[in-house]
Every structure is written in structure tokens, then in C-alpha cells.
Amino acid sequence: MFSSLQGEGPHTGRPAFFIRLSGCLEPFCPWCDTKDAWFGGSPASIEDIIQKVVRESHRFVVITGGEPFLQWDDGLSRLDRELAEMKIEVQYETSGKVAIPQQVRGEVICSPKYLSGKWHLARESMYRADAFKFVACRESIFFIDAFIAEHGIDRDRVWLMPKGKTRKEQTELLQFLWEHCVKKGYRLSARLHILCFDQKKGV
């Protein structure tokens, strides 16, 4: 748990309190920059989490992972409800591999993953996501375009961001994605934390 700025997607640059939940669902992404969130982690009570949110005086909380909705029935649903009752805005970052809960109160940004020749996405997630954020590169752009067209996703709900764990990898793709977003009407998201800090963790 830490305070920072949201580095990507619809709320880029916005001050936020991050809660990173442990645990993910196979197949894992080989380009993942938070592999330490796949397993392990430390227990935390709902009370402790809320105390930290209040102490940091944030009104915007980002809950990410791993795959956060793996813990929906193990306390996340209660945290979601209590933060909503406190009028604290919540954004979830999910791959959509685990079905997005119907009762979720926060805004859900879904980042579907194309691995081993197919998309890994629960059917319910397709219809419950508020926005879609795709990790994109030259090799994957055809499959992303086809996915968006097949599901009739409004282009105003689509963000592309460059694939890569380093500043160099990010910047090499930005011009290509910029031009593609202009062509298709998608939105472009940099990954500000990587552009600013490269591979430094916890920022």
C-alpha cells in the first residue's frame, strides 16, 4: 500500500492511494512488471487498510494486483462497500480473467490479455467493465483491433498503452501507438511511472 500518482489509463496523473493485492491467475503475462504480486503477500485487515487510506487523506483509491477480484469473497467486497459509504472513489485494475462482480461499486478498468493465441477473459467481464486498456505492441495490434471490432466496444472506452517494462521499450512504441490511436480513434496512455522512474519499484 502506498501513495503515488496513477500512471496509466483514464486517470493518468491523478493522486491516488494504491492497494496491491496478491495472487494472479494463469496464464501469467511474460511481460508483467509486478511478478512479485503473483504469489505471497502479507495479510491485512479491512480496518487497517481503511485507517491507512484515511491517514493519507486520499479520496481516490486504486485497487490492483495480481488479480484483485480473486479476493472478492475474502474481504474485498466489504472493502468496496465501506469505501463507497465513505464517498471514496475507487478504481479497479483487472485482467478480466476472473469475472468482474456484478455488485462492484468502483470503476473497473479491464486489461484483457492475449496469450498463446487466444484471449483470456471471463464472459461477464466483457459486459461489466467501464473501460478497456490494452497492452499493445506492433505484433499484437491486429488482435486488439479485431477484439474491439468483434465486441463492438466504443472507441471512447479504449486505451492503448505500450508494452514494456523499461523506459526504452516504452518510448520505442509510443510513436507507433500514437499514430494508430489517431487512425482508429482510440485513446493513448503512456505509463508515466516507467517513463519517470524506469524499473524502480514502489512508485
Short mmCIF file of C-alpha atoms in Angstrom, two decimals:
data_model
loop_
_atom_site.label_atom_id
_atom_site.label_comp_id
_atom_site.label_asym_id
_atom_site.label_seq_id
_atom_site.Cartn_x
_atom_site.Cartn_y
_atom_site.Cartn_z
CA MET A 1 0.00 0.00 0.00
CA PHE A 2 1.45 3.36 -0.98
CA SER A 3 0.60 6.87 -2.14
CA SER A 4 1.52 7.86 -5.66
CA LEU A 5 0.05 9.11 -8.94
CA GLN A 6 -1.98 6.91 -11.26
CA GLY A 7 0.49 6.31 -14.05
CA GLU A 8 -1.78 4.98 -16.78
CA GLY A 9 -5.30 4.79 -18.18
CA PRO A 10 -8.25 7.16 -17.76
CA HIS A 11 -6.94 8.77 -14.54
CA THR A 12 -3.32 9.28 -15.59
CA GLY A 13 -1.54 11.77 -13.35
CA ARG A 14 -4.16 11.73 -10.60
CA PRO A 15 -3.02 11.42 -6.96
CA ALA A 16 -4.02 8.01 -5.63
CA PHE A 17 -3.60 5.56 -2.79
CA PHE A 18 -2.65 2.16 -4.19
CA ILE A 19 -3.68 -1.16 -2.69
CA ARG A 20 -1.92 -4.01 -4.48
CA LEU A 21 -3.50 -7.39 -3.76
CA SER A 22 -1.55 -10.61 -4.09
CA GLY A 23 -2.46 -13.53 -6.29
CA CYS A 24 -2.94 -13.88 -10.03
CA LEU A 25 -4.45 -16.37 -12.44
CA GLU A 26 -2.63 -18.39 -15.07
CA PRO A 27 -1.62 -18.00 -17.80
CA PHE A 28 0.69 -15.32 -16.45
CA CYS A 29 1.86 -12.46 -18.67
CA PRO A 30 5.55 -12.90 -19.58
CA TRP A 31 5.94 -9.09 -19.78
CA CYS A 32 4.45 -8.47 -16.30
CA ASP A 33 6.33 -5.81 -14.33
CA THR A 34 4.87 -6.90 -10.96
CA LYS A 35 5.64 -10.61 -10.86
CA ASP A 36 6.13 -10.37 -7.10
CA ALA A 37 2.34 -9.97 -6.86
CA TRP A 38 1.65 -13.39 -8.40
CA PHE A 39 2.16 -15.18 -5.08
CA GLY A 40 2.75 -14.46 -1.41
CA GLY A 41 1.77 -11.16 0.13
CA SER A 42 1.00 -10.12 3.71
CA PRO A 43 -2.39 -10.30 5.45
CA ALA A 44 -4.13 -7.01 6.19
CA SER A 45 -7.43 -6.33 7.92
CA ILE A 46 -10.13 -4.14 6.40
CA GLU A 47 -9.77 -1.84 9.42
CA ASP A 48 -6.02 -1.42 8.87
CA ILE A 49 -6.47 -0.69 5.19
CA ILE A 50 -9.15 1.94 5.81
CA GLN A 51 -7.03 3.57 8.54
CA LYS A 52 -4.17 3.93 6.05
CA VAL A 53 -6.49 5.42 3.42
CA VAL A 54 -7.84 7.94 5.94
CA ARG A 55 -4.37 8.80 7.26
CA GLU A 56 -3.12 9.53 3.73
CA SER A 57 -6.19 11.79 3.15
CA HIS A 58 -6.84 10.41 -0.33
CA ARG A 59 -10.26 10.47 -1.97
CA PHE A 60 -9.16 8.17 -4.81
CA VAL A 61 -8.05 4.58 -4.27
CA VAL A 62 -6.67 2.22 -6.91
CA ILE A 63 -7.06 -1.48 -6.15
CA THR A 64 -4.85 -3.63 -8.34
CA GLY A 65 -2.91 -6.86 -8.31
CA GLY A 66 -2.14 -9.52 -9.35
CA GLU A 67 -5.78 -10.11 -9.98
CA PRO A 68 -7.79 -8.26 -7.29
CA PHE A 69 -11.14 -9.98 -7.84
CA LEU A 70 -9.67 -13.30 -6.72
CA GLN A 71 -10.19 -11.84 -3.22
CA TRP A 72 -13.73 -10.53 -3.74
CA ASP A 73 -15.28 -13.09 -1.37
CA ASP A 74 -12.38 -12.87 1.11
CA GLY A 75 -12.85 -9.26 2.19
CA LEU A 76 -12.62 -7.18 -0.99
CA SER A 77 -16.41 -6.93 -1.33
CA ARG A 78 -16.59 -5.48 2.19
CA LEU A 79 -13.75 -3.05 1.49
CA ASP A 80 -15.53 -1.98 -1.71
CA ARG A 81 -18.73 -1.31 0.20
CA GLU A 82 -17.08 0.57 3.07
CA LEU A 83 -15.02 2.81 0.80
CA ALA A 84 -18.18 3.63 -1.17
CA GLU A 85 -20.00 4.53 2.04
CA MET A 86 -17.10 6.87 2.89
CA LYS A 87 -17.55 8.57 -0.52
CA ILE A 88 -14.06 7.50 -1.55
CA GLU A 89 -13.73 6.90 -5.28
CA VAL A 90 -12.29 3.50 -6.21
CA GLN A 91 -10.75 2.29 -9.44
CA TYR A 92 -10.06 -1.40 -10.03
CA GLU A 93 -7.36 -2.68 -12.37
CA THR A 94 -8.19 -6.19 -13.61
CA SER A 95 -7.31 -8.55 -16.43
CA GLY A 96 -10.91 -9.75 -16.50
CA LYS A 97 -9.78 -13.39 -16.20
CA VAL A 98 -11.85 -13.55 -13.02
CA ALA A 99 -15.43 -12.42 -13.64
CA ILE A 100 -15.97 -8.81 -12.58
CA PRO A 101 -18.52 -8.99 -9.74
CA GLN A 102 -21.97 -7.66 -10.57
CA GLN A 103 -22.14 -5.82 -7.24
CA VAL A 104 -18.85 -3.91 -7.58
CA ARG A 105 -19.27 -0.22 -6.78
CA GLY A 106 -15.95 1.09 -8.05
CA GLU A 107 -14.94 1.92 -11.62
CA VAL A 108 -13.42 -1.11 -13.36
CA ILE A 109 -10.64 -0.80 -15.92
CA CYS A 110 -10.20 -4.13 -17.71
CA SER A 111 -6.95 -5.04 -19.44
CA PRO A 112 -7.66 -8.23 -21.43
CA LYS A 113 -4.66 -10.43 -22.19
CA TYR A 114 -3.94 -12.18 -25.49
CA LEU A 115 -1.72 -15.17 -24.65
CA SER A 116 -0.88 -18.38 -26.52
CA GLY A 117 -3.06 -17.42 -29.46
CA LYS A 118 -6.28 -16.53 -27.61
CA TRP A 119 -7.92 -14.01 -25.30
CA HIS A 120 -8.29 -14.95 -21.63
CA LEU A 121 -11.38 -13.13 -20.39
CA ALA A 122 -14.43 -14.18 -18.40
CA ARG A 123 -17.62 -13.56 -20.36
CA GLU A 124 -19.13 -11.46 -17.54
CA SER A 125 -16.11 -9.16 -17.53
CA MET A 126 -16.77 -8.18 -21.13
CA TYR A 127 -20.08 -6.55 -20.17
CA ARG A 128 -19.21 -5.18 -16.74
CA ALA A 129 -16.01 -3.25 -17.48
CA ASP A 130 -16.21 0.53 -17.60
CA ALA A 131 -13.18 0.88 -19.87
CA PHE A 132 -10.63 -1.30 -21.64
CA LYS A 133 -6.89 -0.80 -21.51
CA PHE A 134 -4.73 -2.89 -23.84
CA VAL A 135 -1.02 -3.57 -23.51
CA ALA A 136 -0.04 -3.09 -27.14
CA CYS A 137 2.89 -3.60 -29.49
CA ARG A 138 3.32 -3.93 -33.25
CA GLU A 139 2.77 -7.70 -33.10
CA SER A 140 -0.45 -7.55 -31.07
CA ILE A 141 -2.22 -4.59 -32.64
CA PHE A 142 -4.11 -6.69 -35.23
CA PHE A 143 -5.58 -8.92 -32.50
CA ILE A 144 -6.53 -5.91 -30.37
CA ASP A 145 -8.31 -4.22 -33.28
CA ALA A 146 -10.15 -7.46 -34.08
CA PHE A 147 -11.22 -7.90 -30.44
CA ILE A 148 -12.58 -4.36 -30.25
CA ALA A 149 -14.48 -4.77 -33.52
CA GLU A 150 -15.86 -8.21 -32.66
CA HIS A 151 -17.30 -7.00 -29.35
CA GLY A 152 -18.43 -3.59 -30.60
CA ILE A 153 -16.50 -1.72 -27.92
CA ASP A 154 -16.95 2.04 -28.19
CA ARG A 155 -13.60 3.60 -29.10
CA ASP A 156 -14.06 6.20 -26.34
CA ARG A 157 -13.74 3.31 -23.85
CA VAL A 158 -10.43 2.07 -25.33
CA TRP A 159 -6.93 3.00 -24.17
CA LEU A 160 -3.75 1.60 -25.71
CA MET A 161 -0.53 1.62 -23.74
CA PRO A 162 2.93 0.46 -24.80
CA LYS A 163 4.14 -2.99 -23.85
CA GLY A 164 7.44 -2.97 -22.00
CA LYS A 165 8.98 -2.94 -18.53
CA THR A 166 11.62 -0.32 -19.28
CA ARG A 167 11.63 3.33 -20.33
CA LYS A 168 13.43 2.39 -23.56
CA GLU A 169 10.81 -0.22 -24.51
CA GLN A 170 8.02 2.23 -23.76
CA THR A 171 9.39 5.14 -25.76
CA GLU A 172 10.17 2.96 -28.78
CA LEU A 173 6.46 2.12 -29.10
CA LEU A 174 4.84 5.44 -28.26
CA GLN A 175 5.03 6.99 -31.74
CA PHE A 176 3.63 3.85 -33.36
CA LEU A 177 0.72 3.72 -30.89
CA TRP A 178 0.12 7.46 -31.18
CA GLU A 179 -0.36 7.13 -34.94
CA HIS A 180 -2.56 4.06 -34.54
CA CYS A 181 -4.78 5.81 -31.99
CA VAL A 182 -5.20 8.77 -34.34
CA LYS A 183 -6.18 6.37 -37.12
CA LYS A 184 -8.65 4.33 -35.03
CA GLY A 185 -9.97 6.94 -32.61
CA TYR A 186 -8.65 5.14 -29.53
CA ARG A 187 -7.10 6.91 -26.55
CA LEU A 188 -3.39 6.66 -25.81
CA SER A 189 -1.99 6.01 -22.36
CA ALA A 190 1.65 6.36 -21.50
CA ARG A 191 2.94 4.57 -18.41
CA LEU A 192 4.17 7.62 -16.54
CA HIS A 193 5.73 5.73 -13.65
CA ILE A 194 8.00 3.85 -16.07
CA LEU A 195 8.81 6.96 -18.10
CA CYS A 196 9.74 8.82 -14.90
CA PHE A 197 11.42 6.08 -12.86
CA ASP A 198 12.24 3.33 -15.37
CA GLN A 199 12.35 0.00 -13.43
CA LYS A 200 12.18 1.40 -9.90
CA LYS A 201 9.53 -0.33 -7.77
CA GLY A 202 7.03 1.15 -5.32
CA VAL A 203 6.42 4.47 -7.10
#
